[in-house]
Short mmCIF file of C-alpha atoms in Angstrom, two decimals:
data_model
loop_
_atom_site.label_atom_id
_atom_site.label_comp_id
_atom_site.label_asym_id
_atom_site.label_seq_id
_atom_site.Cartn_x
_atom_site.Cartn_y
_atom_site.Cartn_z
CA MET A 1 -5.61 1.36 -54.13
CA THR A 2 -6.62 3.12 -57.40
CA THR A 3 -3.83 4.68 -59.25
CA LYS A 4 -5.42 8.17 -58.78
CA ARG A 5 -5.74 7.75 -55.08
CA PHE A 6 -2.11 6.42 -54.91
CA PHE A 7 -0.89 9.44 -56.70
CA ALA A 8 -2.86 11.96 -54.59
CA GLY A 9 -1.37 10.35 -51.59
CA PHE A 10 2.06 10.52 -52.77
CA LEU A 11 1.65 14.37 -53.75
CA LEU A 12 0.21 14.87 -50.20
CA VAL A 13 3.07 13.20 -48.59
CA SER A 14 5.41 15.71 -50.41
CA LEU A 15 3.55 18.68 -49.63
CA VAL A 16 3.51 17.79 -45.97
CA LEU A 17 7.10 16.81 -45.94
CA ALA A 18 8.05 20.25 -47.65
CA GLY A 19 5.43 22.58 -46.20
CA LEU A 20 5.32 21.17 -42.60
CA VAL A 21 7.94 18.87 -41.66
CA SER A 22 10.77 20.85 -43.29
CA TYR A 23 10.45 23.37 -40.40
CA TYR A 24 11.96 20.80 -38.00
CA ALA A 25 14.93 19.70 -40.20
CA SER A 26 18.45 20.15 -38.92
CA SER A 27 19.86 23.66 -39.70
CA SER A 28 23.58 22.32 -39.38
CA PRO A 29 25.57 22.65 -42.59
CA ASP A 30 25.36 19.34 -44.79
CA GLY A 31 28.21 17.20 -45.22
CA LEU A 32 29.66 18.89 -48.18
CA GLU A 33 29.26 22.40 -46.72
CA LYS A 34 30.80 21.26 -43.48
CA VAL A 35 33.83 19.73 -44.89
CA ALA A 36 34.33 22.56 -47.37
CA SER A 37 34.47 25.13 -44.56
CA ASP A 38 36.62 22.80 -42.27
CA LYS A 39 39.23 22.02 -45.01
CA GLY A 40 39.07 25.27 -46.57
CA ILE A 41 37.67 24.23 -49.84
CA SER A 42 35.05 27.23 -49.67
CA ALA A 43 37.78 29.95 -49.51
CA LYS A 44 36.77 31.03 -53.12
CA GLU A 45 33.30 30.20 -52.74
CA LYS A 46 31.11 32.99 -54.61
CA ASP A 47 27.44 34.26 -53.62
CA HIS A 48 24.82 32.55 -55.58
CA SER A 49 24.19 34.89 -58.53
CA LEU A 50 20.38 34.70 -57.67
CA LYS A 51 20.58 34.90 -53.87
CA ASP A 52 18.30 37.84 -53.58
CA SER A 53 15.56 35.89 -55.53
CA PRO A 54 12.15 35.92 -54.06
CA LEU A 55 12.61 32.32 -52.77
CA GLY A 56 16.26 32.37 -51.96
CA ASP A 57 17.48 30.10 -49.07
CA TYR A 58 14.16 28.20 -49.09
CA GLY A 59 12.11 31.26 -47.69
CA VAL A 60 9.71 33.51 -49.33
CA LYS A 61 10.83 37.07 -49.25
CA GLY A 62 8.42 39.55 -47.18
CA VAL A 63 7.02 36.69 -45.05
CA ASP A 64 8.60 37.36 -41.52
CA ASP A 65 7.23 34.02 -39.76
CA ALA A 66 9.96 31.46 -40.37
CA ARG A 67 7.58 28.55 -40.42
CA LEU A 68 5.08 30.08 -42.74
CA SER A 69 7.84 31.33 -45.07
CA GLY A 70 9.85 27.98 -45.18
CA GLY A 71 6.61 25.94 -45.50
CA LEU A 72 5.35 28.08 -48.58
CA ALA A 73 8.71 27.82 -50.14
CA GLY A 74 8.50 24.18 -49.77
CA VAL A 75 5.13 24.01 -51.25
CA ILE A 76 5.91 26.29 -54.21
CA GLY A 77 8.95 24.18 -54.84
CA VAL A 78 6.86 20.94 -54.91
CA ALA A 79 4.24 22.38 -57.19
CA ALA A 80 7.40 23.85 -59.44
CA VAL A 81 9.22 20.69 -59.74
CA LEU A 82 5.93 18.72 -60.19
CA ALA A 83 4.89 21.13 -63.06
CA VAL A 84 8.21 21.10 -64.82
CA GLY A 85 9.13 17.59 -64.13
CA GLY A 86 5.65 16.20 -65.03
CA GLY A 87 5.55 18.33 -67.89
CA LEU A 88 8.76 17.14 -69.42
CA PHE A 89 7.89 13.54 -68.53
CA TRP A 90 4.51 13.77 -70.41
CA VAL A 91 6.01 15.12 -73.40
CA VAL A 92 8.92 12.55 -73.41
CA ARG A 93 6.57 9.49 -72.53
CA ARG A 94 5.61 6.71 -75.03
CA ARG A 95 2.41 7.47 -76.80
CA GLY A 96 -0.37 5.13 -76.80
CA PRO A 97 -2.65 3.30 -74.18
CA ALA A 98 -0.79 2.55 -71.00
CA ALA A 99 0.36 -1.31 -71.11
CA PRO A 100 2.95 -1.51 -68.68
CA ALA A 101 4.94 -4.61 -67.74
CA THR A 102 3.28 -6.76 -70.27
CA PRO A 103 5.60 -6.99 -73.04
CA ALA A 104 3.20 -7.05 -75.86
CA ALA A 105 5.51 -5.01 -78.07
CA GLY A 106 4.15 -4.82 -81.77
CA ALA A 107 0.84 -5.88 -80.56
CA ALA A 108 -0.16 -2.26 -80.22
CA SER A 109 -0.02 -1.44 -84.06
CA GLY A 110 -1.52 1.85 -83.65
CA THR A 111 1.54 3.23 -82.00
CA PRO A 112 3.68 5.41 -84.43
CA ALA A 113 6.39 5.54 -81.99
CA PRO A 114 8.86 2.71 -81.80
CA ALA A 115 9.72 2.92 -85.52
CA SER A 116 13.33 3.87 -84.98
CA GLU A 117 13.92 1.55 -82.09
CA PRO A 118 12.23 -1.67 -82.70
CA SER A 119 11.39 -4.01 -79.93
CA GLN A 120 13.25 -2.22 -77.35
CA ASN A 121 10.05 -1.60 -75.47
CA ALA A 122 9.70 -5.29 -74.75
CA SER A 123 12.23 -5.11 -71.98
CA MET B 1 19.16 25.23 -44.66
CA LYS B 2 21.33 27.29 -47.06
CA ASP B 3 23.32 25.84 -49.82
CA VAL B 4 23.15 22.10 -49.69
CA HIS B 5 24.88 21.58 -53.12
CA VAL B 6 28.14 22.61 -54.68
CA PRO B 7 28.09 26.41 -54.86
CA ASP B 8 29.71 28.90 -57.40
CA GLY B 9 33.68 29.24 -56.99
CA PHE B 10 34.71 25.73 -55.53
CA ILE B 11 35.54 24.51 -58.94
CA ASP B 12 37.32 26.37 -61.70
CA ALA B 13 35.81 27.52 -64.95
CA PRO B 14 37.37 24.91 -67.19
CA VAL B 15 36.41 22.13 -65.11
CA SER B 16 32.91 23.30 -64.56
CA ILE B 17 32.39 23.63 -68.12
CA ALA B 18 33.76 20.26 -68.82
CA ALA B 19 31.29 18.92 -66.03
CA GLY B 20 28.64 20.81 -67.72
CA ALA B 21 29.35 19.09 -70.96
CA VAL B 22 29.11 15.56 -69.18
CA ALA B 23 25.79 16.50 -67.51
CA VAL B 24 24.30 17.60 -70.83
CA ALA B 25 25.36 14.36 -72.66
CA GLY B 26 24.06 12.22 -69.52
CA VAL B 27 20.77 14.04 -69.74
CA ALA B 28 20.73 13.74 -73.34
CA VAL B 29 21.07 9.92 -73.02
CA ALA B 30 18.51 9.90 -70.12
CA LEU B 31 16.01 11.71 -72.31
CA ARG B 32 16.23 9.11 -75.07
CA GLY B 33 16.25 6.16 -72.63
CA ALA B 34 13.38 7.52 -70.43
CA ARG B 35 10.97 7.35 -73.63
CA ARG B 36 10.97 3.51 -72.98
CA GLU B 37 10.29 3.99 -69.12
CA LEU B 38 7.47 6.44 -69.50
CA ASP B 39 3.84 6.00 -70.63
CA ASP B 40 0.57 7.51 -69.74
CA ARG B 41 0.70 5.97 -66.22
CA THR B 42 4.43 6.31 -65.36
CA ALA B 43 4.77 9.78 -66.49
CA PRO B 44 2.58 11.20 -63.70
CA LEU B 45 4.47 8.78 -61.22
CA ALA B 46 7.58 10.41 -62.34
CA GLY B 47 6.73 13.79 -61.80
CA LEU B 48 5.39 12.83 -58.46
CA THR B 49 8.91 11.27 -57.43
CA ALA B 50 10.83 14.42 -58.61
CA ALA B 51 8.55 16.59 -56.36
CA PHE B 52 8.98 13.86 -53.62
CA VAL B 53 13.11 13.80 -53.98
CA PHE B 54 12.57 17.75 -53.86
CA ALA B 55 10.63 17.60 -50.54
CA ALA B 56 12.93 15.14 -49.16
CA GLN B 57 16.02 17.00 -49.90
CA MET B 58 14.76 19.85 -47.55
CA LEU B 59 14.63 17.49 -44.72
CA ASN B 60 18.33 17.67 -43.41
CA PHE B 61 18.91 14.83 -40.63
CA PRO B 62 21.89 15.38 -38.12
CA VAL B 63 24.56 12.69 -38.87
CA ALA B 64 27.46 13.94 -36.58
CA SER B 65 28.41 16.98 -34.16
CA GLY B 66 27.21 20.10 -36.15
CA THR B 67 26.83 18.28 -39.40
CA SER B 68 23.80 17.25 -41.40
CA GLY B 69 22.95 15.20 -44.45
CA HIS B 70 19.83 15.05 -46.87
CA LEU B 71 18.62 12.78 -49.32
CA LEU B 72 20.38 12.92 -52.87
CA GLY B 73 17.42 10.65 -54.17
CA GLY B 74 19.17 9.12 -57.19
CA THR B 75 18.82 5.68 -56.29
CA LEU B 76 15.22 6.06 -54.83
CA ALA B 77 13.97 7.70 -58.21
CA ALA B 78 15.73 5.22 -60.31
CA ILE B 79 14.11 2.14 -58.43
CA LEU B 80 10.85 3.80 -58.50
CA VAL B 81 10.51 5.14 -62.04
CA GLY B 82 13.66 3.56 -63.96
CA PRO B 83 17.20 4.72 -64.45
CA TYR B 84 16.93 7.23 -67.20
CA THR B 85 13.80 8.79 -65.92
CA GLY B 86 15.64 8.85 -62.43
CA ILE B 87 18.67 10.84 -63.89
CA LEU B 88 15.95 13.46 -65.26
CA CYS B 89 14.01 13.49 -61.81
CA VAL B 90 17.22 14.66 -59.84
CA SER B 91 18.43 16.81 -62.77
CA VAL B 92 14.95 18.76 -62.71
CA VAL B 93 15.19 19.03 -58.70
CA LEU B 94 18.62 20.50 -59.20
CA LEU B 95 17.67 22.84 -61.90
CA MET B 96 14.78 24.32 -59.82
CA GLN B 97 16.88 24.59 -56.83
CA GLY B 98 19.26 26.49 -58.44
CA LEU B 99 16.92 28.81 -60.22
CA LEU B 100 14.41 29.13 -57.70
CA PHE B 101 15.97 28.76 -54.36
CA ALA B 102 19.51 30.00 -54.95
CA ASP B 103 20.75 26.37 -53.86
CA GLY B 104 23.62 25.14 -55.88
CA GLY B 105 25.59 27.37 -57.98
CA LEU B 106 24.38 27.87 -61.45
CA THR B 107 27.89 27.39 -62.84
CA ALA B 108 28.07 24.29 -60.60
CA LEU B 109 25.01 22.96 -62.19
CA GLY B 110 26.93 20.50 -64.34
CA VAL B 111 29.31 19.46 -61.39
CA ASN B 112 26.00 18.71 -59.18
CA ILE B 113 24.18 16.91 -61.90
CA THR B 114 27.16 14.63 -62.48
CA ASN B 115 27.68 13.84 -59.03
CA MET B 116 24.04 13.72 -57.63
CA ALA B 117 22.04 12.52 -60.74
CA LEU B 118 24.36 10.56 -62.99
CA VAL B 119 26.86 8.85 -60.40
CA THR B 120 24.17 8.25 -57.96
CA VAL B 121 21.90 6.49 -60.27
CA ALA B 122 24.56 4.64 -62.13
CA VAL B 123 26.09 3.39 -59.17
CA GLY B 124 22.78 3.19 -57.02
CA TYR B 125 20.72 1.59 -59.60
CA GLY B 126 23.68 -0.72 -61.03
CA LEU B 127 24.29 -2.17 -57.49
CA PHE B 128 20.50 -2.63 -57.07
CA ARG B 129 20.18 -4.51 -60.05
CA LEU B 130 23.15 -6.67 -59.23
CA LEU B 131 21.81 -7.66 -55.79
CA LEU B 132 18.51 -8.57 -57.18
CA ARG B 133 19.99 -10.79 -59.46
CA VAL B 134 21.45 -12.81 -56.57
CA LEU B 135 18.90 -12.55 -53.86
CA PRO B 136 15.66 -14.48 -53.85
CA ARG B 137 12.85 -12.63 -55.75
CA THR B 138 10.98 -11.27 -52.68
CA ARG B 139 9.61 -7.78 -51.47
CA ALA B 140 12.23 -8.14 -48.70
CA SER B 141 14.88 -8.52 -51.20
CA VAL B 142 13.68 -5.50 -52.99
CA ALA B 143 13.86 -3.62 -49.69
CA GLY B 144 17.34 -4.91 -48.79
CA ALA B 145 18.79 -4.30 -52.19
CA SER B 146 17.26 -0.45 -52.12
CA PHE B 147 18.96 0.03 -48.76
CA ALA B 148 22.53 -1.31 -49.79
CA ALA B 149 22.41 0.58 -53.06
CA ALA B 150 21.43 3.71 -51.47
CA VAL B 151 24.01 3.43 -49.05
CA VAL B 152 26.99 2.95 -51.37
CA SER B 153 25.48 5.59 -53.98
CA VAL B 154 26.24 8.63 -51.51
CA PRO B 155 29.96 8.09 -50.91
CA ALA B 156 30.16 7.41 -54.80
CA ALA B 157 28.91 10.97 -55.32
CA ALA B 158 31.48 12.04 -52.54
CA VAL B 159 34.25 10.35 -54.57
CA SER B 160 32.67 11.80 -57.78
CA PHE B 161 32.90 15.25 -55.97
CA THR B 162 36.63 14.67 -54.87
CA LEU B 163 37.91 13.62 -58.41
CA ILE B 164 36.27 16.78 -59.81
CA TYR B 165 38.00 18.91 -56.94
CA ALA B 166 41.21 17.15 -57.95
CA LEU B 167 40.75 18.27 -61.46
CA GLY B 168 39.58 21.71 -60.80
CA GLY B 169 39.34 23.08 -57.40
CA THR B 170 40.02 26.58 -56.59
CA THR B 171 41.84 25.84 -53.38
CA ASP B 172 44.93 23.99 -52.75
CA ILE B 173 44.00 21.33 -50.32
CA SER B 174 45.48 17.87 -50.09
CA LEU B 175 43.45 15.35 -51.79
CA GLY B 176 43.77 12.91 -49.03
CA LYS B 177 42.28 15.29 -46.38
CA VAL B 178 39.33 16.21 -48.77
CA ALA B 179 38.76 12.50 -49.80
CA GLY B 180 38.87 11.24 -46.35
CA ALA B 181 36.51 13.87 -44.85
CA MET B 182 34.04 13.70 -47.59
CA ILE B 183 33.77 10.00 -47.80
CA GLY B 184 33.88 9.58 -44.27
CA VAL B 185 30.61 11.93 -43.55
CA HIS B 186 29.02 10.84 -46.53
CA VAL B 187 29.15 7.09 -45.50
CA LEU B 188 26.89 8.34 -42.29
CA ILE B 189 24.60 10.31 -44.76
CA GLY B 190 24.52 7.28 -46.90
CA ILE B 191 22.87 5.40 -43.98
CA GLY B 192 20.08 8.14 -43.83
CA GLU B 193 19.63 8.08 -47.63
CA ALA B 194 19.27 4.31 -47.44
CA VAL B 195 16.55 4.27 -44.56
CA ILE B 196 14.54 6.85 -46.65
CA THR B 197 14.91 4.91 -49.76
CA ALA B 198 14.17 1.43 -48.43
CA VAL B 199 11.22 2.90 -46.45
CA THR B 200 9.82 4.75 -49.51
CA VAL B 201 10.21 1.74 -51.85
CA SER B 202 8.80 -0.51 -49.23
CA SER B 203 5.88 1.70 -48.84
CA VAL B 204 5.06 2.01 -52.50
CA LEU B 205 5.46 -1.78 -52.79
CA ALA B 206 2.97 -2.49 -50.21
CA VAL B 207 0.17 -0.61 -51.63
CA ARG B 208 1.26 -0.69 -55.65
CA PRO B 209 4.07 -3.00 -56.43
CA ASP B 210 2.96 -2.81 -59.95
CA LEU B 211 4.15 0.69 -59.97
CA VAL B 212 7.87 0.10 -58.74
CA TYR B 213 10.04 -0.02 -61.77
CA GLY B 214 12.81 -2.06 -60.29
CA ALA B 215 10.39 -4.66 -58.96
CA ARG B 216 8.93 -5.42 -62.16
CA GLY B 217 10.70 -8.60 -62.75
CA LEU B 218 9.42 -9.60 -59.13
CA ILE B 219 5.94 -10.99 -60.06
CA LYS B 220 6.58 -12.99 -63.27
CA PRO B 221 9.37 -15.30 -61.93
CA LEU B 222 7.33 -16.27 -59.03
CA GLU B 223 4.60 -17.48 -61.47
CA LEU B 224 7.11 -19.39 -63.53
CA ARG B 225 8.39 -21.06 -60.70
CA THR B 226 5.15 -22.63 -59.81
CA GLY B 227 4.58 -23.58 -63.10
CA ALA B 228 7.85 -25.25 -63.69
CA PRO B 229 9.95 -25.69 -60.84
CA VAL B 230 12.20 -28.44 -62.00
CA ARG B 231 13.90 -26.23 -64.88
CA PRO B 232 16.01 -23.85 -63.62
CA ALA B 233 18.37 -21.93 -65.89
CA GLY B 234 20.59 -24.67 -66.14
CA ASP B 235 23.95 -23.39 -64.96
CA ALA B 236 24.14 -25.57 -61.83
CA GLY B 237 23.08 -28.51 -63.68
CA PRO B 238 21.60 -31.58 -62.44
CA ALA B 239 23.44 -32.81 -59.39
CA GLU B 240 23.82 -36.32 -60.39
CA PRO B 241 23.85 -36.53 -64.12
CA SER B 242 22.48 -39.76 -65.22
CA ARG B 243 24.88 -41.27 -67.52
CA ALA B 244 23.93 -44.78 -66.92
#
């Protein structure tokens, strides 16, 4: 499988999970929430400062259909996380041609990066 | 599905700030370390992994009467793209959930990053590496180690939450009760975490094993073994020392 095709498939899976499958997720409180309310940890819980945000509680404000609202919120979330995360990782990444797994450290003489941390790339 | 992470008001201000400092330090270390894990090919994969963790966290599964759980994703992300990058993946997810979806209090972001990014990756990935050291170097071992590491990582996050609650909880509940209830339910959630983690890791291994960070050592030693099977590391030594 080509890398491009794999990436496209991986993204598609995430979009389907967040956009379609999420509708069928359990709506029971999760472990923390349940324990917190059972034991009284949540007595002083405060409302989220952004609880009225347009995507609050994983729904799109103004969209009444629950399936559509939640699905849209999921798709927007996947896109937002991909944009912010992908952008961050692209900035942080090691520059130069991709040469994974093969510990050819030092061989790529053109890489200006590892000057401060010599040979750590080898691991 | 509402708040699935620690909201505002559970933990007092000083401990929230301290946890924030721990989170900032952890993310700073991860940013440095991630440089070694990310290149032109793995950087997009890491972005996609973060997106996948976000999607999977929406899928609450039932674990007991009236209780659900969802993936935390630290172990999964660390195995797929490396531990430092894994910390960043979960942190980005938590940040976006807090900012866009009102999930997880903004004052509790440090607590949530500490528990769900730092602790799950440290425990989950640490255990994963330990297990791979003793298991045969096969794909089944990677899947099994993923499962076991993910199972343990979830109650570990629950323990971490309990410790933070002990230091700065705004309510006065006996710690034994909190610990017992938190760990109990999170062992169950851990099983779900483990299933999702093992299935996802195995799926990627099946189509692109070279893209799984945690399986990188897998291919090389197999080649070595066919090349020179008679010389293991030497700790066991030859069974019958020939001192004629």
